[in-house]
Short mmCIF file of C-alpha atoms (C1' of nucleotides) in Angstrom, two decimals:
data_model
loop_
_atom_site.label_atom_id
_atom_site.label_comp_id
_atom_site.label_asym_id
_atom_site.label_seq_id
_atom_site.Cartn_x
_atom_site.Cartn_y
_atom_site.Cartn_z
CA MET A 27 7.23 10.13 -26.20
CA LYS A 28 10.25 9.57 -24.04
CA ILE A 29 10.02 7.25 -21.03
CA SER A 30 11.68 8.60 -17.89
CA LYS A 31 14.68 6.57 -16.85
CA GLU A 32 13.22 6.08 -13.39
CA LEU A 33 10.29 4.16 -14.84
CA MET A 34 12.77 1.90 -16.63
CA LYS A 35 14.42 0.95 -13.37
CA GLY A 36 13.83 -2.68 -12.55
CA SER A 37 12.49 -3.49 -16.01
CA THR A 38 15.68 -3.56 -18.04
CA VAL A 39 16.84 -7.04 -17.04
CA ILE A 40 13.58 -8.69 -18.07
CA LEU A 41 13.81 -7.00 -21.47
CA ILE A 42 17.36 -8.26 -21.99
CA LEU A 43 16.56 -11.81 -20.88
CA THR A 44 13.52 -11.78 -23.14
CA LEU A 45 15.61 -10.90 -26.19
CA LEU A 46 18.14 -13.61 -25.35
CA ASN A 47 15.37 -16.13 -24.84
CA ARG A 48 14.51 -15.77 -28.52
CA LYS A 49 18.02 -16.09 -29.91
CA ASP A 50 21.68 -15.54 -29.05
CA MET A 51 22.63 -11.91 -29.50
CA TYR A 52 25.55 -9.54 -28.99
CA GLY A 53 25.29 -6.32 -27.04
CA TYR A 54 25.39 -3.76 -29.80
CA GLU A 55 22.81 -5.76 -31.72
CA MET A 56 20.49 -5.67 -28.72
CA THR A 57 20.67 -1.87 -28.48
CA LYS A 58 19.71 -1.51 -32.15
CA GLU A 59 16.96 -4.11 -32.00
CA MET A 60 15.41 -2.60 -28.89
CA GLU A 61 15.34 0.81 -30.53
CA THR A 62 13.80 -0.28 -33.81
CA HIS A 63 11.41 -2.77 -32.28
CA THR A 64 9.92 -0.28 -29.83
CA ASP A 65 9.92 2.59 -32.34
CA GLY A 66 12.44 4.45 -30.21
CA VAL A 67 10.42 4.28 -27.00
CA PHE A 68 13.12 2.19 -25.33
CA THR A 69 16.77 2.90 -26.02
CA LEU A 70 18.94 0.34 -24.32
CA LYS A 71 21.97 2.50 -23.51
CA GLU A 72 25.40 0.89 -23.70
CA GLY A 73 26.34 2.25 -20.30
CA THR A 74 23.34 0.37 -18.96
CA LEU A 75 23.48 -2.77 -21.05
CA TYR A 76 27.08 -3.93 -20.74
CA PRO A 77 27.28 -3.83 -16.94
CA ILE A 78 24.00 -5.77 -16.76
CA LEU A 79 25.28 -8.41 -19.17
CA HIS A 80 28.39 -8.86 -17.04
CA THR A 81 26.29 -9.24 -13.90
CA LEU A 82 23.99 -11.74 -15.60
CA GLU A 83 27.02 -13.70 -16.70
CA SER A 84 28.59 -13.83 -13.23
CA ASP A 85 25.19 -14.90 -11.90
CA GLN A 86 25.21 -17.63 -14.59
CA LEU A 87 21.91 -16.50 -16.05
CA VAL A 88 23.64 -16.05 -19.40
CA GLU A 89 26.83 -17.40 -21.00
CA ALA A 90 29.12 -15.43 -23.28
CA TYR A 91 31.15 -16.60 -26.26
CA TRP A 92 33.09 -14.82 -28.97
CA HIS A 93 32.05 -15.49 -32.53
CA GLU A 94 33.30 -14.07 -35.81
CA LYS A 95 30.84 -13.36 -38.60
CA ASP A 96 31.05 -11.05 -41.63
CA GLY A 97 34.62 -10.26 -40.65
CA ARG A 98 33.53 -8.93 -37.24
CA LYS A 99 34.31 -10.35 -33.84
CA ARG A 100 31.30 -10.13 -31.58
CA LYS A 101 30.57 -11.23 -28.03
CA TYR A 102 27.41 -13.26 -28.12
CA TYR A 103 25.27 -14.09 -25.13
CA ARG A 104 23.23 -17.24 -24.61
CA ILE A 105 20.55 -17.61 -21.94
CA THR A 106 20.98 -20.53 -19.53
CA LYS A 107 18.37 -22.73 -17.90
CA SER A 108 18.71 -20.64 -14.73
CA GLY A 109 18.24 -17.57 -16.87
CA GLN A 110 15.02 -18.96 -18.27
CA ASP A 111 13.78 -19.74 -14.79
CA GLU A 112 14.63 -16.22 -13.70
CA LEU A 113 12.88 -14.81 -16.76
CA SER A 114 9.79 -16.84 -15.94
CA LEU A 115 9.82 -15.47 -12.40
CA LYS A 116 10.39 -11.90 -13.51
CA THR A 117 7.61 -12.18 -16.06
CA LYS A 118 5.17 -13.25 -13.35
CA GLU A 119 6.35 -10.37 -11.19
CA TRP A 120 5.95 -7.90 -14.04
CA THR A 121 2.43 -9.11 -14.80
CA LEU A 122 1.35 -8.69 -11.18
CA PHE A 123 3.03 -5.30 -10.93
CA ARG A 124 1.50 -4.00 -14.15
CA SER A 125 -2.01 -5.19 -13.37
CA THR A 126 -1.85 -3.82 -9.84
CA VAL A 127 -0.78 -0.37 -11.04
CA ASP A 128 -3.54 -0.49 -13.62
CA ARG A 129 -6.05 -1.45 -10.96
CA VAL A 130 -5.11 1.54 -8.82
CA ILE A 131 -5.04 4.13 -11.59
CA GLU A 132 -8.24 2.87 -13.19
CA GLU A 133 -10.22 2.76 -9.98
CA GLY A 134 -8.49 5.67 -8.33
CA GLY A 135 -7.88 3.64 -5.23
CA ARG A 136 -11.52 2.83 -4.59
CA ILE A 137 -12.10 -0.36 -2.56
CA MET B 10 4.00 -12.08 -4.22
CA LYS B 11 6.24 -9.20 -3.29
CA ILE B 12 7.18 -6.62 -5.92
CA SER B 13 10.86 -5.66 -5.91
CA LYS B 14 11.44 -2.09 -4.88
CA GLU B 15 13.39 -1.42 -8.06
CA LEU B 16 10.30 -2.15 -10.13
CA MET B 17 8.39 0.36 -8.03
CA LYS B 18 10.82 3.13 -8.88
CA GLY B 19 9.20 5.78 -10.98
CA SER B 20 5.68 4.50 -10.36
CA THR B 21 5.06 5.69 -6.83
CA VAL B 22 4.25 9.30 -7.64
CA ILE B 23 1.52 8.39 -10.10
CA LEU B 24 -0.06 6.13 -7.48
CA ILE B 25 -0.05 8.93 -4.91
CA LEU B 26 -1.45 11.52 -7.31
CA THR B 27 -4.12 9.04 -8.35
CA LEU B 28 -5.28 8.58 -4.77
CA LEU B 29 -5.36 12.33 -4.20
CA ASN B 30 -7.28 12.85 -7.43
CA ARG B 31 -10.13 10.88 -5.89
CA LYS B 32 -10.28 12.67 -2.56
CA ASP B 33 -8.16 14.59 -0.08
CA MET B 34 -6.15 12.23 2.09
CA TYR B 35 -3.51 12.27 4.80
CA GLY B 36 -0.30 10.30 4.58
CA TYR B 37 -0.95 7.54 7.04
CA GLU B 38 -4.36 6.97 5.48
CA MET B 39 -2.73 6.54 2.08
CA THR B 40 -0.36 3.85 3.32
CA LYS B 41 -3.26 1.84 4.76
CA GLU B 42 -5.46 2.31 1.73
CA MET B 43 -2.73 1.30 -0.69
CA GLU B 44 -2.05 -1.86 1.31
CA THR B 45 -5.66 -2.99 1.60
CA HIS B 46 -6.64 -1.96 -1.90
CA THR B 47 -3.82 -3.89 -3.57
CA ASP B 48 -4.10 -6.89 -1.23
CA GLY B 49 -0.65 -6.16 0.12
CA VAL B 50 1.08 -6.11 -3.27
CA PHE B 51 2.01 -2.46 -2.82
CA THR B 52 3.02 -1.18 0.57
CA LEU B 53 3.54 2.56 0.45
CA LYS B 54 6.30 2.91 3.03
CA GLU B 55 6.28 6.01 5.20
CA GLY B 56 9.94 6.64 4.50
CA THR B 57 9.01 6.76 0.83
CA LEU B 58 5.69 8.54 1.05
CA TYR B 59 6.42 11.56 3.24
CA PRO B 60 9.44 12.83 1.30
CA ILE B 61 7.45 12.47 -1.93
CA LEU B 62 4.54 14.44 -0.50
CA HIS B 63 6.90 17.21 0.54
CA THR B 64 8.41 17.35 -2.93
CA LEU B 65 4.98 17.37 -4.56
CA GLU B 66 4.00 20.23 -2.28
CA SER B 67 7.06 22.32 -3.07
CA ASP B 68 6.41 21.65 -6.75
CA GLN B 69 2.86 22.86 -6.13
CA LEU B 70 1.32 19.68 -7.47
CA VAL B 71 -0.44 19.22 -4.13
CA GLU B 72 -1.42 21.53 -1.25
CA ALA B 73 -1.31 20.59 2.40
CA TYR B 74 -3.60 21.65 5.23
CA TRP B 75 -4.05 20.53 8.81
CA HIS B 76 -7.47 19.32 9.77
CA GLU B 77 -8.75 17.89 13.05
CA LYS B 78 -11.26 15.08 12.96
CA ASP B 79 -12.22 12.50 15.60
CA GLY B 80 -9.86 14.22 17.99
CA ARG B 81 -6.88 13.67 15.70
CA LYS B 82 -4.83 16.28 13.90
CA ARG B 83 -3.96 15.14 10.42
CA LYS B 84 -2.12 16.71 7.53
CA TYR B 85 -4.34 16.43 4.51
CA TYR B 86 -3.21 16.82 0.93
CA ARG B 87 -5.23 18.21 -1.94
CA ILE B 88 -4.24 17.84 -5.58
CA THR B 89 -3.91 21.08 -7.55
CA LYS B 90 -4.72 21.81 -11.18
CA SER B 91 -1.02 21.44 -11.99
CA GLY B 92 -1.07 18.14 -10.14
CA GLN B 93 -3.95 16.92 -12.27
CA ASP B 94 -2.11 17.95 -15.41
CA GLU B 95 0.96 16.11 -14.20
CA LEU B 96 -1.14 13.07 -13.37
CA SER B 97 -2.61 13.12 -16.86
CA LEU B 98 0.89 13.27 -18.35
CA LYS B 99 2.22 10.52 -16.12
CA THR B 100 -0.76 8.32 -16.92
CA LYS B 101 -0.05 8.65 -20.64
CA GLU B 102 3.60 7.85 -19.99
CA TRP B 103 2.69 4.82 -17.89
CA THR B 104 0.34 3.48 -20.56
CA LEU B 105 3.02 3.75 -23.24
CA PHE B 106 5.65 2.24 -20.98
CA ARG B 107 3.45 -0.67 -19.93
CA SER B 108 2.29 -1.50 -23.44
CA THR B 109 5.82 -1.28 -24.82
CA VAL B 110 7.18 -3.67 -22.20
CA ASP B 111 4.28 -6.00 -22.93
CA ARG B 112 4.98 -5.81 -26.64
CA VAL B 113 8.61 -6.83 -26.11
CA ILE B 114 7.97 -9.66 -23.68
CA GLU B 115 5.06 -11.03 -25.66
CA GLU B 116 6.82 -11.01 -29.00
CA GLY B 117 10.27 -11.68 -27.61
CA GLY B 118 11.65 -8.77 -29.55
CA ARG B 119 10.66 -10.07 -32.97
CA ILE B 120 10.32 -7.40 -35.65
"C1'" DA C 17 0.00 2.16 34.02
"C1'" DC C 18 1.57 0.19 30.06
"C1'" DT C 19 1.33 -1.14 25.40
"C1'" DT C 20 -0.33 -0.60 20.81
"C1'" DA C 21 -1.94 2.12 17.01
"C1'" DT C 22 -2.02 6.34 14.82
"C1'" DA C 23 0.49 10.15 12.58
"C1'" DC C 24 4.25 12.73 11.19
"C1'" DA C 25 9.26 13.18 10.00
"C1'" DT C 26 14.38 12.54 8.60
"C1'" DA C 27 19.01 10.39 7.61
"C1'" DG C 28 21.86 6.89 5.82
"C1'" DA C 29 22.27 2.74 2.89
"C1'" DT C 30 21.50 0.59 -1.42
"C1'" DA C 31 20.44 -0.30 -6.24
"C1'" DT C 32 19.92 1.12 -10.96
"C1'" DA C 33 20.24 3.72 -15.17
"C1'" DC C 34 22.68 7.05 -17.64
"C1'" DG C 35 26.14 10.40 -19.52
"C1'" DA C 36 30.68 10.92 -20.62
"C1'" DG C 37 34.57 9.12 -21.85
"C1'" DG C 38 37.73 5.59 -23.74
"C1'" DT C 39 39.70 1.80 -27.18
"C1'" DA C 40 39.73 -0.85 -31.45
"C1'" DT C 41 38.20 -2.39 -35.95
"C1'" DT C 42 35.67 -2.08 -40.33
"C1'" DA C 43 33.00 0.52 -43.83
"C1'" DA C 44 32.11 4.51 -46.30
"C1'" DT C 45 33.31 8.84 -48.34
"C1'" DG C 46 35.71 12.60 -50.66
"C1'" DC D 13 44.57 7.37 -49.75
"C1'" DA D 14 43.09 9.89 -45.80
"C1'" DT D 15 39.44 11.01 -43.09
"C1'" DT D 16 35.08 10.25 -41.09
"C1'" DA D 17 31.27 7.38 -39.64
"C1'" DA D 18 29.60 3.18 -37.96
"C1'" DT D 19 30.28 -0.88 -35.43
"C1'" DA D 20 31.52 -3.11 -31.04
"C1'" DC D 21 33.25 -3.40 -26.69
"C1'" DC D 22 34.15 -1.31 -21.93
"C1'" DT D 23 34.29 1.58 -17.21
"C1'" DC D 24 33.56 5.32 -13.93
"C1'" DG D 25 31.13 8.96 -11.61
"C1'" DT D 26 26.63 11.00 -10.97
"C1'" DA D 27 21.77 11.35 -10.12
"C1'" DT D 28 17.65 9.49 -8.41
"C1'" DA D 29 14.31 6.64 -5.81
"C1'" DT D 30 13.10 3.53 -2.36
"C1'" DC D 31 13.77 1.43 1.96
"C1'" DT D 32 15.31 0.57 6.83
"C1'" DA D 33 15.97 2.41 10.98
"C1'" DT D 34 15.05 5.68 14.04
"C1'" DG D 35 12.76 9.43 16.32
"C1'" DT D 36 8.80 12.21 18.27
"C1'" DA D 37 4.03 12.88 19.84
"C1'" DT D 38 -0.72 11.81 20.80
"C1'" DA D 39 -4.79 8.75 21.32
"C1'" DA D 40 -6.78 4.32 22.15
"C1'" DG D 41 -6.93 -0.06 24.13
"C1'" DT D 42 -5.84 -3.37 27.86
#
DNA sequence: ACTTATACATAGATATACGAGGTATTAATG
DNA sequence: CATTAATACCTCGTATATCTATGTATAAGT
């Protein structure tokens, strides 16, 4: 099943920061990993990903560095301390959001 | 904690349809009920709600009717069969979306 | 009489994701 | 060896959703 892009809004940054919190990665790698890891449910589009990475970098939530490996130059991203703090915040927000939606749709709005 | 409006995007319609699946309601009532029921986490803004209700009506997912009660004229909305089908679909989509986000942030993207 | 709450509505501003398009390099294929 | 596919980066315009601000009207409370 495909997830509508509107549902994705607001959730993409937390996914990216989560990946970078595990290990340094480059953009193209993140698109492939997101696709395989979620069995194609999420497809981190390049037109979405790269602008976000640039914003995260200018906000100093991640740092970029070029690194050559296997004869390929890639732009790697590393999460910063601020980025980890932001991730922690966004994770709390997500948890509250998700459980509140669940509460409404499970109880149908009953008080 | 306040939920960013970007996170809300794509989730508002399912919340509205869920409320209407329980009982017929009018707009203003829905804003109050959403606020109290979620302890202020979700605040269904009127500028958001009314345009959505109009769209749902023109898509024939809900039907509107005026009804006077307690000396007040209110525009009630009733969910249609199509609306219930749509709600069922959106609920499945939400469940997949939510569990996939959880999978990523819990495992950090590990395969 | 005046203010607040109820009840509906719309228009403009803002943010986000995506599709389409572009460039460059390396690997694979006929 | 030439061509195509895959890798790897990037930007711009478009579509969509939510919110703020604003407006109108009626009923209730002070």
